[in-house]
Short mmCIF file of N, CA, C and O in Angstrom, two decimals:
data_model
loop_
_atom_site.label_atom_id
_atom_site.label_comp_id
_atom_site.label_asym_id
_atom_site.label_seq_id
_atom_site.Cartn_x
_atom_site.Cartn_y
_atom_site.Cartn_z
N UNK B 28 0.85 -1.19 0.00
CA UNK B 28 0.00 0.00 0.00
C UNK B 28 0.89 1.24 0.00
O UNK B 28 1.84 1.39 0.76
N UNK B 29 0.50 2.08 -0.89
CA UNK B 29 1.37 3.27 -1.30
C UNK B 29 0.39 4.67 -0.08
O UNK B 29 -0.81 4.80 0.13
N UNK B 30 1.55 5.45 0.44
CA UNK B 30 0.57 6.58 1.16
C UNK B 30 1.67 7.48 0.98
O UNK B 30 2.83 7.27 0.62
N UNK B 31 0.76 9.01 1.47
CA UNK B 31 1.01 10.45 1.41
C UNK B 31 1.26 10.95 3.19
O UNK B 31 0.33 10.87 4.00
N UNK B 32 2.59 11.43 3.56
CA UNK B 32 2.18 11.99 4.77
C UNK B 32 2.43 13.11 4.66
O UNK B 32 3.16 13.11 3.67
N UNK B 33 2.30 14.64 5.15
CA UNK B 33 2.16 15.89 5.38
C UNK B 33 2.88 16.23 6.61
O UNK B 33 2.65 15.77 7.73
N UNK B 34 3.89 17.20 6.26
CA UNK B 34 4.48 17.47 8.11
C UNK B 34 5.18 19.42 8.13
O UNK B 34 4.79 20.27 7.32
N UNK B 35 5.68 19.55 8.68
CA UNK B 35 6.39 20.82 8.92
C UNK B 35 5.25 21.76 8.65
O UNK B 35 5.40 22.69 7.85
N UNK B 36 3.81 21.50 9.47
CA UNK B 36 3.14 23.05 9.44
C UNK B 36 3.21 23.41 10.98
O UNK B 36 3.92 22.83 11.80
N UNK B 37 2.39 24.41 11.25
CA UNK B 37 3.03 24.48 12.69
C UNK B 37 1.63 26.19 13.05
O UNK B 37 0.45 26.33 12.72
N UNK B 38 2.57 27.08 13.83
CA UNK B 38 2.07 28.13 14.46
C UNK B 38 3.11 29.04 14.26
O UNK B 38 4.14 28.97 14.93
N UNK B 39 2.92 29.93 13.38
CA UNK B 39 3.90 30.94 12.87
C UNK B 39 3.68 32.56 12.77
O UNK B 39 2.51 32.78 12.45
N UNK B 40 4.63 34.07 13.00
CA UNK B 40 3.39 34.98 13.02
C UNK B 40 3.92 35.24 11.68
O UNK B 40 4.91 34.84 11.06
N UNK B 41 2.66 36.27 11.34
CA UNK B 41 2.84 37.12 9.84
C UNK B 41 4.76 37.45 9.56
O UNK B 41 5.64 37.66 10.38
N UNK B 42 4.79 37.39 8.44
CA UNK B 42 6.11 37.35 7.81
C UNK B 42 7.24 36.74 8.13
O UNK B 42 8.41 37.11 8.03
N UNK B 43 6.46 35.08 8.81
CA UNK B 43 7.95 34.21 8.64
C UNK B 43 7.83 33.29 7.67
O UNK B 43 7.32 33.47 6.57
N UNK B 44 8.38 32.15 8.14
CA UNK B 44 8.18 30.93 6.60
C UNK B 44 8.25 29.80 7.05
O UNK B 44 8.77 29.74 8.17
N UNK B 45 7.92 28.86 6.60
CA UNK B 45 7.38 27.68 7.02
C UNK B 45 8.08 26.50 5.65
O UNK B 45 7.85 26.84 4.49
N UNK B 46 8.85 25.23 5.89
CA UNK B 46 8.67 24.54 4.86
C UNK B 46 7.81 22.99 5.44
O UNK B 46 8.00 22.31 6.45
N UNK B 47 6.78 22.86 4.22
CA UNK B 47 5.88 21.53 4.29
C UNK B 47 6.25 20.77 3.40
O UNK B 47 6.39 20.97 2.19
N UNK B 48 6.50 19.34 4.42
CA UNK B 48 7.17 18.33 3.51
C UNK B 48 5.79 17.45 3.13
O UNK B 48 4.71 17.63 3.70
N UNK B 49 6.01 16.58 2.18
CA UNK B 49 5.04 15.55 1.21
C UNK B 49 6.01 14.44 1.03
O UNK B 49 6.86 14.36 0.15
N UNK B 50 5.74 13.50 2.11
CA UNK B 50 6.42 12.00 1.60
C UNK B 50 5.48 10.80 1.59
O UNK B 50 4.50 10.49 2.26
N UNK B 51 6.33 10.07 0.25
CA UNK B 51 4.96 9.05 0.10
C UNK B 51 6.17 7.84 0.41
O UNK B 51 7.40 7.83 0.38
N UNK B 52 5.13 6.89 0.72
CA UNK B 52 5.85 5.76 1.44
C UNK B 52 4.79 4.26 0.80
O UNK B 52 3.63 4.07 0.44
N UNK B 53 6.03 3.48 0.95
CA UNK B 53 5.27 2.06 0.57
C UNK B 53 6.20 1.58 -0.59
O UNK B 53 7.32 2.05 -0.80
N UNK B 54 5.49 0.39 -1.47
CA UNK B 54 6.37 0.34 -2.33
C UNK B 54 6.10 0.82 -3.79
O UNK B 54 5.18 0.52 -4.54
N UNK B 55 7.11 1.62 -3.97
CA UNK B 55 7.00 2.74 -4.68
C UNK B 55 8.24 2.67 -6.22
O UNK B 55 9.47 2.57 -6.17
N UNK B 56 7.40 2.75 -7.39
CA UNK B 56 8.52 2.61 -8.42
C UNK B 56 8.58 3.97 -8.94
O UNK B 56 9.52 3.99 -9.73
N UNK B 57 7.93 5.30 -8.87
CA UNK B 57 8.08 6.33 -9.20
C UNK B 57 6.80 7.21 -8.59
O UNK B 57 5.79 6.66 -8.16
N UNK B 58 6.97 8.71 -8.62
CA UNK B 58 5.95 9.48 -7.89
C UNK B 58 6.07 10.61 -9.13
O UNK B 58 6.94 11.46 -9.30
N UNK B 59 4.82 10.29 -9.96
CA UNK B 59 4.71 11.25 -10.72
C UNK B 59 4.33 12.53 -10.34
O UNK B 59 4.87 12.98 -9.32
N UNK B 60 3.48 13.26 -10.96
CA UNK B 60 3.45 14.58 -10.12
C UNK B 60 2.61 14.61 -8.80
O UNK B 60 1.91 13.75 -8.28
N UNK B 61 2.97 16.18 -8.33
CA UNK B 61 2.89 15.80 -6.95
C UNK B 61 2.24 17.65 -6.84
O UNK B 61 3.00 18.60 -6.97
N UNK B 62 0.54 17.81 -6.55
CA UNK B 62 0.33 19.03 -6.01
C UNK B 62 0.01 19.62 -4.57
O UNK B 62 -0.37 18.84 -3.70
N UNK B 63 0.10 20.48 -4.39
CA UNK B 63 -0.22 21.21 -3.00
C UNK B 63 -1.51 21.91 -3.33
O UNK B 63 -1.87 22.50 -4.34
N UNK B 64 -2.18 21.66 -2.03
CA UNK B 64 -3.66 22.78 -2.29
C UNK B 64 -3.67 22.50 -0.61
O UNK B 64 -2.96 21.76 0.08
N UNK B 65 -5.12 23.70 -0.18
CA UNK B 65 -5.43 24.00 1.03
C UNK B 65 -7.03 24.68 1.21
O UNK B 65 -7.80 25.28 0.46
N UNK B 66 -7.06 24.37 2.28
CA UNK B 66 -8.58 24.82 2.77
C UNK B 66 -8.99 24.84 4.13
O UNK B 66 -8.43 24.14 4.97
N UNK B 67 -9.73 25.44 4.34
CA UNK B 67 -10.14 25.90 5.36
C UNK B 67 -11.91 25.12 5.59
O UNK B 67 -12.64 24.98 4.61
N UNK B 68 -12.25 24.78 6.70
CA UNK B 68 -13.64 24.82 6.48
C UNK B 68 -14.53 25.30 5.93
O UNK B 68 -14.42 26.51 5.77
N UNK B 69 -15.97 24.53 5.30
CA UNK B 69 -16.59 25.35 4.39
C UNK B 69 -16.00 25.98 3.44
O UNK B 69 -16.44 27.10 3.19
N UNK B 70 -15.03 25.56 2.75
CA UNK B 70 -14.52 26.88 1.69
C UNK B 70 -14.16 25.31 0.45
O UNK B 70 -14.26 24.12 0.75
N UNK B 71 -13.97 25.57 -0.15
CA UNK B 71 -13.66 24.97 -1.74
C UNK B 71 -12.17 24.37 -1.20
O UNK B 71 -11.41 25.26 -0.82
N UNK B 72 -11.80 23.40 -1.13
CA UNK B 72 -9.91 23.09 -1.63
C UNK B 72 -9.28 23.68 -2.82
O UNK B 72 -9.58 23.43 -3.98
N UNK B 73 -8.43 24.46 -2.43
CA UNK B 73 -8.05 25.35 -3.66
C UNK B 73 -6.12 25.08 -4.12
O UNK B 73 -5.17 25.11 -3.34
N UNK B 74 -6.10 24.89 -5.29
CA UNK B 74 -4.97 24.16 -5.74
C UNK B 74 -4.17 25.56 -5.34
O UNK B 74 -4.57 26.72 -5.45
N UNK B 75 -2.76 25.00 -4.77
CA UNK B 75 -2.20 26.34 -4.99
C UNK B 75 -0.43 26.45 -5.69
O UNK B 75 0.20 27.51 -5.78
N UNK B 76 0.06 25.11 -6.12
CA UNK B 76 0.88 24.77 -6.94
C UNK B 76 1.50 23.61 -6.65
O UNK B 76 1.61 23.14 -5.52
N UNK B 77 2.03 22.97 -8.00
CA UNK B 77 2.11 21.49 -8.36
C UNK B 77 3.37 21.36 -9.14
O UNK B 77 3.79 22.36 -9.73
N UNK B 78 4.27 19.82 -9.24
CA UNK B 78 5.27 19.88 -9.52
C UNK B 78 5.27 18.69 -10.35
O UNK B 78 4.71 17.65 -10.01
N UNK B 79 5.97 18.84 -11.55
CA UNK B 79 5.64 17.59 -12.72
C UNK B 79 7.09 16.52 -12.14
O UNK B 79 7.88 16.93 -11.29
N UNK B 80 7.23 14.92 -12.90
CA UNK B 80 8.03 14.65 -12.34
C UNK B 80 9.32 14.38 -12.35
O UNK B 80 10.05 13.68 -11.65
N UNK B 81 9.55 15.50 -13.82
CA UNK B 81 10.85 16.25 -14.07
C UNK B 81 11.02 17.06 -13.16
O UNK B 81 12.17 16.88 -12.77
N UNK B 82 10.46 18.03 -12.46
CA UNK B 82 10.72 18.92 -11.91
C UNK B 82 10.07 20.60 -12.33
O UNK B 82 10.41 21.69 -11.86
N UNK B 83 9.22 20.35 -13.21
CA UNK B 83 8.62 21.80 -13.68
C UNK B 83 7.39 22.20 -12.70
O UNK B 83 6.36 21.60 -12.40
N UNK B 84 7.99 23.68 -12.24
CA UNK B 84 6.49 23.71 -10.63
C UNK B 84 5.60 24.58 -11.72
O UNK B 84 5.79 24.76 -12.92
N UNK B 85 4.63 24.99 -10.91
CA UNK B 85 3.38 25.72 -11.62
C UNK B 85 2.46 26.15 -10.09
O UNK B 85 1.95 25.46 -9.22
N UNK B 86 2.55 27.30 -10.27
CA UNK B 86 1.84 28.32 -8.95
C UNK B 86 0.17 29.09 -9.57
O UNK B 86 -0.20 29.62 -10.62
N UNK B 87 -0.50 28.76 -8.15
CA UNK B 87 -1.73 29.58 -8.07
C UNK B 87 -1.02 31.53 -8.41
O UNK B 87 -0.01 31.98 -7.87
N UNK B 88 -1.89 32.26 -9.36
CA UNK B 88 -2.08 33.58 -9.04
C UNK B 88 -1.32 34.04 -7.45
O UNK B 88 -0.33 34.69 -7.12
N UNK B 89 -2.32 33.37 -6.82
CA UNK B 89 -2.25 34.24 -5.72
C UNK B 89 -1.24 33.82 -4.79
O UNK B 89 -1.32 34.22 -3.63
N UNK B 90 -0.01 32.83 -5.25
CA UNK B 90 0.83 32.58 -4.52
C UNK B 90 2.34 32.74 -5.11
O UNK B 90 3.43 32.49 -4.59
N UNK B 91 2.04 33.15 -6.14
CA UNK B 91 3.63 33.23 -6.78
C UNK B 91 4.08 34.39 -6.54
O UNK B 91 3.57 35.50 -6.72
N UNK B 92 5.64 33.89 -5.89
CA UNK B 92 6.76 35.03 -5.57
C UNK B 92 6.86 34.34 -4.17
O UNK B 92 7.92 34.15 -3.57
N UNK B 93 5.76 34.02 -3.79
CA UNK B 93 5.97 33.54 -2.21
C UNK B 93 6.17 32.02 -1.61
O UNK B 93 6.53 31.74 -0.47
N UNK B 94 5.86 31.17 -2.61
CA UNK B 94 5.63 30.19 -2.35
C UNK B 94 6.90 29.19 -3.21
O UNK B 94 6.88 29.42 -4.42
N UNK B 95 7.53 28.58 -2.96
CA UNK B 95 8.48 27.53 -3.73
C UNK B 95 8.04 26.34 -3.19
O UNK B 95 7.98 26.02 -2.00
N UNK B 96 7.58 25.34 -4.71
CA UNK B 96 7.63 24.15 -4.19
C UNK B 96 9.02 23.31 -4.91
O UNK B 96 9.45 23.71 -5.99
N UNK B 97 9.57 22.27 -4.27
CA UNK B 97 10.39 21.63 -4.84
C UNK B 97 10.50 20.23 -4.77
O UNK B 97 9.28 20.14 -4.62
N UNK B 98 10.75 19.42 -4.76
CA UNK B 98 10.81 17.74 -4.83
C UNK B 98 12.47 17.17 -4.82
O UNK B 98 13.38 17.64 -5.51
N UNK B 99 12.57 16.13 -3.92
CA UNK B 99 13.55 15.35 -4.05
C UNK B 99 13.10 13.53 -4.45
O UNK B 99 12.43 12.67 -3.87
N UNK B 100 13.76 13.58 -5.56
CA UNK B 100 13.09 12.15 -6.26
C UNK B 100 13.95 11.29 -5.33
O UNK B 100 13.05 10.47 -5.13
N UNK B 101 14.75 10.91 -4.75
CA UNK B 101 15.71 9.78 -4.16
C UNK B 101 15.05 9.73 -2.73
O UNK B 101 15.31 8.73 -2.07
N UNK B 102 14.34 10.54 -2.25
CA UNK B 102 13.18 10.13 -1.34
C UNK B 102 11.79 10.58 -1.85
O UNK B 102 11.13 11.29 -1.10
N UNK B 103 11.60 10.45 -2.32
CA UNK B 103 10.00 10.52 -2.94
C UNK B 103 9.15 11.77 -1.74
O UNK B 103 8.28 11.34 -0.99
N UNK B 104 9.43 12.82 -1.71
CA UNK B 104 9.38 13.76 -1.28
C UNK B 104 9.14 15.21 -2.18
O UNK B 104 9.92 15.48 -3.09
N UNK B 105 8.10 16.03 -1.85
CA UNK B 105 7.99 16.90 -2.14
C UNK B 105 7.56 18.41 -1.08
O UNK B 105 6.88 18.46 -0.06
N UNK B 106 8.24 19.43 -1.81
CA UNK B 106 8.41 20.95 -0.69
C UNK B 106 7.62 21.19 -0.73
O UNK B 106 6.70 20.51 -1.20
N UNK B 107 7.50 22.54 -0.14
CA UNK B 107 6.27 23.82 -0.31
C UNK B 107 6.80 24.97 0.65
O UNK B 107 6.08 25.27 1.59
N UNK B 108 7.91 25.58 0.49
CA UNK B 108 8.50 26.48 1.30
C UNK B 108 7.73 27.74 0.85
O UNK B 108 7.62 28.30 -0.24
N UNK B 109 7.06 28.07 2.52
CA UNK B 109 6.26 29.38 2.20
C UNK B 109 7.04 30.99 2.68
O UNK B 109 7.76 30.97 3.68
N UNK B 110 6.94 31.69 2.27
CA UNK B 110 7.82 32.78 2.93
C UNK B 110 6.52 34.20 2.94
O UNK B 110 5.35 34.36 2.57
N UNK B 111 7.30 34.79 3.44
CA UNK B 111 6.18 36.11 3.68
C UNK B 111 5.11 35.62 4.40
O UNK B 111 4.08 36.21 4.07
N UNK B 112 4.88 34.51 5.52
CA UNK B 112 2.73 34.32 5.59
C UNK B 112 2.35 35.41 6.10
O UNK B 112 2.96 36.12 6.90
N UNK B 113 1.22 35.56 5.60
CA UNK B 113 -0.31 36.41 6.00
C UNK B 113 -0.89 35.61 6.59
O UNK B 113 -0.57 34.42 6.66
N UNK B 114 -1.95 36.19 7.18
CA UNK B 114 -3.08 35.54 7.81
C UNK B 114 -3.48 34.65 6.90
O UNK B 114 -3.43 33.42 6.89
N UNK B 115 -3.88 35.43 6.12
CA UNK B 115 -4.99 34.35 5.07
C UNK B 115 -4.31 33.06 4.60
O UNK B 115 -5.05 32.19 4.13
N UNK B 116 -2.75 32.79 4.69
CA UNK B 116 -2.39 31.29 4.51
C UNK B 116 -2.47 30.73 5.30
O UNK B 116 -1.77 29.74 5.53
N UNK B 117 -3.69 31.32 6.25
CA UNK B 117 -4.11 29.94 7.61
C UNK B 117 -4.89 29.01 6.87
O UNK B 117 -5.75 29.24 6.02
N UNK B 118 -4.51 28.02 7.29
CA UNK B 118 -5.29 26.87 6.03
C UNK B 118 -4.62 25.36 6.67
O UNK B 118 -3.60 25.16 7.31
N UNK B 119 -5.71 24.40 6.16
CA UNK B 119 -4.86 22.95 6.14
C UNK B 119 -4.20 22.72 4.77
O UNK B 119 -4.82 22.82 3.71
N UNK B 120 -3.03 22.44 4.84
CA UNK B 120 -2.26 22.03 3.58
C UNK B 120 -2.33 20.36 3.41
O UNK B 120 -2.11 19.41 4.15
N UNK B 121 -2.81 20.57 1.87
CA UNK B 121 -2.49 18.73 1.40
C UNK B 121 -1.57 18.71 0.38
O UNK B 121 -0.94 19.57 -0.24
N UNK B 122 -1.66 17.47 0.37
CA UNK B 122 -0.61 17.20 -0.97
C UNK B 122 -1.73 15.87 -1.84
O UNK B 122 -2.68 15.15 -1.52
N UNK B 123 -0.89 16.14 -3.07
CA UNK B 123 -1.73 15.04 -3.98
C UNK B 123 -0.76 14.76 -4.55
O UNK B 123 0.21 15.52 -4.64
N UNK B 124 -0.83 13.70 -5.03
CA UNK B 124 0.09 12.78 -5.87
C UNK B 124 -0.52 11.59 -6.37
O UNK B 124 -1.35 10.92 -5.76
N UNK B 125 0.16 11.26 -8.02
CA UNK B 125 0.25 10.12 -8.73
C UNK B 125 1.35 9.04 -8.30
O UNK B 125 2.55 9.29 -8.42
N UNK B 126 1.01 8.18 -7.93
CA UNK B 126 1.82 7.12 -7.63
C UNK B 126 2.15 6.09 -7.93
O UNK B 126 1.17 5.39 -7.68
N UNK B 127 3.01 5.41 -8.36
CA UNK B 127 2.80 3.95 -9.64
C UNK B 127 3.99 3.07 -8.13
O UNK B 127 5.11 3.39 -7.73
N UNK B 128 3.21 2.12 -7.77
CA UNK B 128 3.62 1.40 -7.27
C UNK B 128 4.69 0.45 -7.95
O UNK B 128 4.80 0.43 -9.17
N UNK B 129 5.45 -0.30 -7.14
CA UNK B 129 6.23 -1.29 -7.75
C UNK B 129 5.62 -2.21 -8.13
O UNK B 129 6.47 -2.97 -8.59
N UNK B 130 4.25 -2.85 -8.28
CA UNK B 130 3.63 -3.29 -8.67
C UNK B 130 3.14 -3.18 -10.66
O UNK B 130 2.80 -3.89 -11.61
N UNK B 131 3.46 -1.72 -10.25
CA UNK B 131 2.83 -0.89 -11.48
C UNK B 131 1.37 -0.33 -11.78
O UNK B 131 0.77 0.04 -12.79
N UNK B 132 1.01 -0.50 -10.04
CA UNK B 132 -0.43 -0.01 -10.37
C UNK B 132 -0.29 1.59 -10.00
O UNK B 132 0.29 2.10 -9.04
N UNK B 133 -0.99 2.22 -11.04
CA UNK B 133 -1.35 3.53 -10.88
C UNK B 133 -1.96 4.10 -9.28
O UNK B 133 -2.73 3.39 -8.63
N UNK B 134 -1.67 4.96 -8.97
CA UNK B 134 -2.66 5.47 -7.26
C UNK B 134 -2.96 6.64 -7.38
O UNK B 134 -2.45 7.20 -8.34
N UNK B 135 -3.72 7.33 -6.65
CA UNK B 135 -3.87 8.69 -6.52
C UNK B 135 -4.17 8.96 -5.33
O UNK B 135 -5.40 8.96 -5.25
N UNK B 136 -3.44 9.30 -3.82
CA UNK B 136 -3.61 9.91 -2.93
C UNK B 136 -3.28 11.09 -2.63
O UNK B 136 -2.44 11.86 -3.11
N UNK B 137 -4.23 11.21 -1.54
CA UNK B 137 -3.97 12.35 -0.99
C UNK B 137 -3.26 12.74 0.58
O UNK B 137 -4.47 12.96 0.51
N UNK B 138 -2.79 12.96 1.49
CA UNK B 138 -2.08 13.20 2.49
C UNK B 138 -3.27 13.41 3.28
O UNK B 138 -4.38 13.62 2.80
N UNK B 139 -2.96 13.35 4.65
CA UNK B 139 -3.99 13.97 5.65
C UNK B 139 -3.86 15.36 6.33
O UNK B 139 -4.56 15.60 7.31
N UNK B 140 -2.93 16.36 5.82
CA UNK B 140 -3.25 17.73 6.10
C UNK B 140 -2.48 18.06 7.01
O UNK B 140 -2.27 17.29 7.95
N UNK B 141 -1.97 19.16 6.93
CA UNK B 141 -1.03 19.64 8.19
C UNK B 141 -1.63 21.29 8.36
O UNK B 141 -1.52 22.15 7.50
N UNK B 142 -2.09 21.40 9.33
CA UNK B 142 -2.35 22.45 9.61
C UNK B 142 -0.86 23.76 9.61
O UNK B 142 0.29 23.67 10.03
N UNK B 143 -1.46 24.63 9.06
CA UNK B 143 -0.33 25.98 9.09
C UNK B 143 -1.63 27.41 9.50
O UNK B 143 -2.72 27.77 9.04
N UNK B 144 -0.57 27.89 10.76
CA UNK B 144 -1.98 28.84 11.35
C UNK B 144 -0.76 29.92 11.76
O UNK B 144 0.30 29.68 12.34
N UNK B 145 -1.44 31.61 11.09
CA UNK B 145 -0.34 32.69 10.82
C UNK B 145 -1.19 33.51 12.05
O UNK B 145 -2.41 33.52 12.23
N UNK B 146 -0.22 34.14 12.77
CA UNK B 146 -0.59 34.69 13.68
C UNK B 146 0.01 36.25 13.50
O UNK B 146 1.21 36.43 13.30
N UNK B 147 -1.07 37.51 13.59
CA UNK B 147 -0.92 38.74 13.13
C UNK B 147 0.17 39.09 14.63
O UNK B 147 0.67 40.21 14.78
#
C-alpha cells in the first residue's frame, strides 16, 4: 500500500516561513506529479501549486513570488516552502500525488493535512 504523509506546518506569526514536507511511502517505483492545495472549512480546496516529475512547478495567481515548491526524487518527497505568511495562509495544507507502485499499479492519494496557522 502506497501513502502520502504531510508534516512541517506548525504556528507561525505574519512574515515568517514555514517549509511543508510531502512524503509518500510504501512500495514505490516512481511518484509522478505531486500538487499542493489548502482549505479551510466550508470553503472549496483550492490548488495552490504542483510539480511535474521532471521537476517543472506551476503556482496559483495568488501565490507566486511567495511560495516555492520543490521535490527530491531519491526520497519521494515533495516541498512547499512558504515565505512572507499572511493571515490568510491559515489553512490545512495537502498534498496530492500520482503514484505507480512497484507493482505498477497507478494510485492517486492524498495526504492527511497539516495544519499551518499565521498569527498577526
Amino acid at each position: 500500500q502506497v501513502q502520502l504523509v504531510e508534516s512541517g506546518g506548525g504556528l507561525v506569526q505574519a512574515g515568517g516561513s514555514l517549509r511543508l514536507s510531502c512524503a509518500a511511502s510504501g512500495r514505490i517505483f516512481r511518484v509522478n506529479s505531486v500538487g499542493w492545495y489548502r482549505q479551510v472549512p466550508e470553503k472549496q480546496r483550492e490548488w495552490v501549486a504542483s510539480i511535474t516529475s521532471g521537476g517543472t512547478p506551476n503556482y496559483a495567481d495568488s501565490v507566486k513570488g511567495r511560495f516555492t515548491i520543490s521535490r527530491d526524487n531519491t526520497k519521494n518527497a515533495v516541498y512547499l516552502q512558504i515565505n512572507s505568511l499572511q493571515s490568510e495562509d491559515t489553512d490545512v495544507y495537502y498534498c496530492n500525488a500520482q503514484i505507480i507502485s512497484s507493482e505498477l499499479i497507478v494510485y492517486e492519494r492524498w495526504g492527511q493535512g497539516t495544519q499551518v496557522t499565521v498569527s498577526s
